[in-house]
Amino acid sequence: MNATIKQEQRAKLKTMQKRQSLTGDKGEEEDDEDFQVLRISHQPKSLVGGTLRNYQLEGLNWLFKLYQANLNGILADEMGLGKTIQSIAILCLIESFKTREEKLNRYSHHIVIVPKVTLGKWEREIKEWAPEMRLFKFYGDGEERNNMRPILR
């Protein structure tokens, strides 16, 4: 029993250290009415396709704040400001908090649902910006999708 508790404590400590490395040396926290929110000071290390602009980092912080509060939201602004990249960035950030075991065993998945016309763009952007991210395109007619289902489990 003690060994299990110590493993859990080590895992929590590693997660806290990862969060501190992403939020900067100061461990900045944003004070909110109901809870403490970690603020990200730089992009996740696994986001390698370029550098986020300041307004994209603000968007990432907003998405991360929603994630920490277990809320949903819609990222919407004018075309060409990097919503796709910010969405990929939040997935990279969430993945960065997982332990090695969680990553290997794939305890959780993320789903991105996009219009058919943008499917190719999303695939290219994920491969460019987050090449380590596992990408599975679930697209095709009913029979093709039925054949893909065992791969997802």
XYZ file of C-alpha atoms in Angstrom, residues 7-153:
147
model
C 4.195 6.074 -6.793
C 1.134 8.313 -6.892
C 3.013 11.044 -5.012
C 5.949 10.789 -7.448
C 3.572 10.997 -10.415
C 1.904 14.099 -8.922
C 5.304 15.671 -8.250
C 6.409 15.049 -11.850
C 3.177 16.604 -13.135
C 3.722 19.644 -10.904
C 7.311 19.965 -12.151
C 6.136 19.784 -15.766
C 3.539 22.469 -15.080
C 6.173 24.664 -13.440
C 8.477 24.280 -16.432
C 5.644 25.402 -18.727
C 4.502 28.276 -16.560
C 7.968 29.704 -16.006
C 10.279 29.741 -13.021
C 7.948 31.933 -10.982
C 5.130 29.393 -11.060
C 2.714 32.168 -11.994
C -0.863 31.635 -11.008
C -3.817 33.715 -12.048
C -6.265 34.420 -9.236
C -9.829 33.609 -10.199
C -12.956 33.747 -8.073
C -13.357 30.003 -7.617
C -9.948 28.429 -8.209
C -6.276 28.981 -8.919
C -5.399 28.878 -12.609
C -1.933 28.121 -13.930
C -0.798 30.490 -16.666
C 1.395 29.245 -19.508
C 4.378 31.488 -20.339
C 5.651 29.600 -23.401
C 4.462 27.026 -25.864
C 4.654 23.279 -25.164
C 7.955 21.652 -26.139
C 6.199 19.161 -28.415
C 4.783 22.018 -30.525
C 7.709 22.300 -32.930
C 6.366 23.673 -36.221
C 7.063 27.299 -35.330
C 6.671 29.858 -32.582
C 3.310 30.958 -31.241
C 2.632 34.676 -31.461
C 1.681 36.520 -28.270
C -2.028 36.600 -29.123
C -1.910 32.846 -29.862
C -0.271 32.240 -26.478
C -3.114 34.248 -24.903
C -5.589 32.026 -26.764
C -3.736 28.950 -25.474
C -3.964 30.312 -21.920
C -7.700 30.877 -22.344
C -8.145 27.298 -23.593
C -5.985 25.991 -20.727
C -8.029 27.991 -18.217
C -11.190 26.352 -19.566
C -9.510 22.944 -19.377
C -8.493 23.492 -15.752
C -12.042 24.534 -14.882
C -13.436 21.499 -16.743
C -15.380 23.794 -19.072
C -15.954 23.808 -22.810
C -15.476 26.754 -25.123
C -15.294 27.788 -28.741
C -12.203 29.517 -30.059
C -13.485 31.976 -32.648
C -11.883 34.996 -34.289
C -11.081 36.247 -37.757
C -9.645 33.913 -40.361
C -5.887 33.475 -40.465
C -5.077 34.133 -36.813
C -4.089 30.569 -35.946
C -7.084 28.858 -34.338
C -5.949 25.512 -35.761
C -2.472 25.932 -34.269
C -3.894 27.044 -30.904
C -6.134 23.970 -30.883
C -3.168 21.717 -31.635
C -1.194 23.570 -28.932
C -3.771 22.816 -26.220
C -3.675 19.127 -27.164
C 0.138 19.181 -26.926
C -0.080 20.932 -23.562
C -2.540 18.402 -22.152
C -0.385 15.546 -23.444
C 2.693 17.056 -21.782
C 1.144 16.452 -18.347
C 0.719 12.726 -18.947
C 3.135 10.227 -17.484
C 5.152 7.988 -19.778
C 2.910 5.070 -18.817
C -0.239 7.020 -19.692
C 1.210 7.923 -23.077
C 2.264 4.342 -23.839
C -1.039 2.826 -22.732
C -3.144 5.571 -24.337
C -5.472 5.969 -21.393
C -7.180 8.909 -23.034
C -7.804 10.212 -26.498
C -8.687 13.530 -28.053
C -11.117 13.880 -30.912
C -11.145 16.747 -33.367
C -14.190 16.931 -35.595
C -13.739 19.093 -38.668
C -15.569 19.715 -41.946
C -14.474 17.414 -44.752
C -13.074 20.360 -46.698
C -10.570 21.174 -43.904
C -9.556 17.587 -43.109
C -6.384 17.729 -45.234
C -5.330 21.066 -43.704
C -5.719 19.718 -40.166
C -3.731 16.617 -41.035
C -0.887 18.716 -42.517
C -0.840 21.127 -39.565
C -0.714 18.324 -36.976
C 2.108 16.593 -38.843
C 4.047 19.875 -39.099
C 3.419 21.352 -35.644
C 3.076 18.198 -33.508
C 4.809 15.334 -35.323
C 4.945 13.207 -32.142
C 1.163 13.314 -31.801
C -0.618 10.134 -32.843
C -3.009 10.996 -35.662
C -5.815 8.744 -36.795
C -8.142 9.935 -39.548
C -11.536 8.279 -39.045
C -13.040 8.962 -42.432
C -14.733 6.860 -45.087
C -18.010 5.182 -45.917
C -19.801 3.046 -43.328
C -17.950 -0.152 -44.174
C -14.537 1.542 -44.072
C -15.326 3.118 -40.692
C -16.509 -0.244 -39.311
C -13.190 -1.763 -40.380
C -11.282 1.036 -38.591
C -13.085 0.703 -35.248
C -10.919 -2.113 -33.822
C -7.840 0.085 -34.363
C -9.322 2.770 -32.109
C -9.738 0.464 -29.112
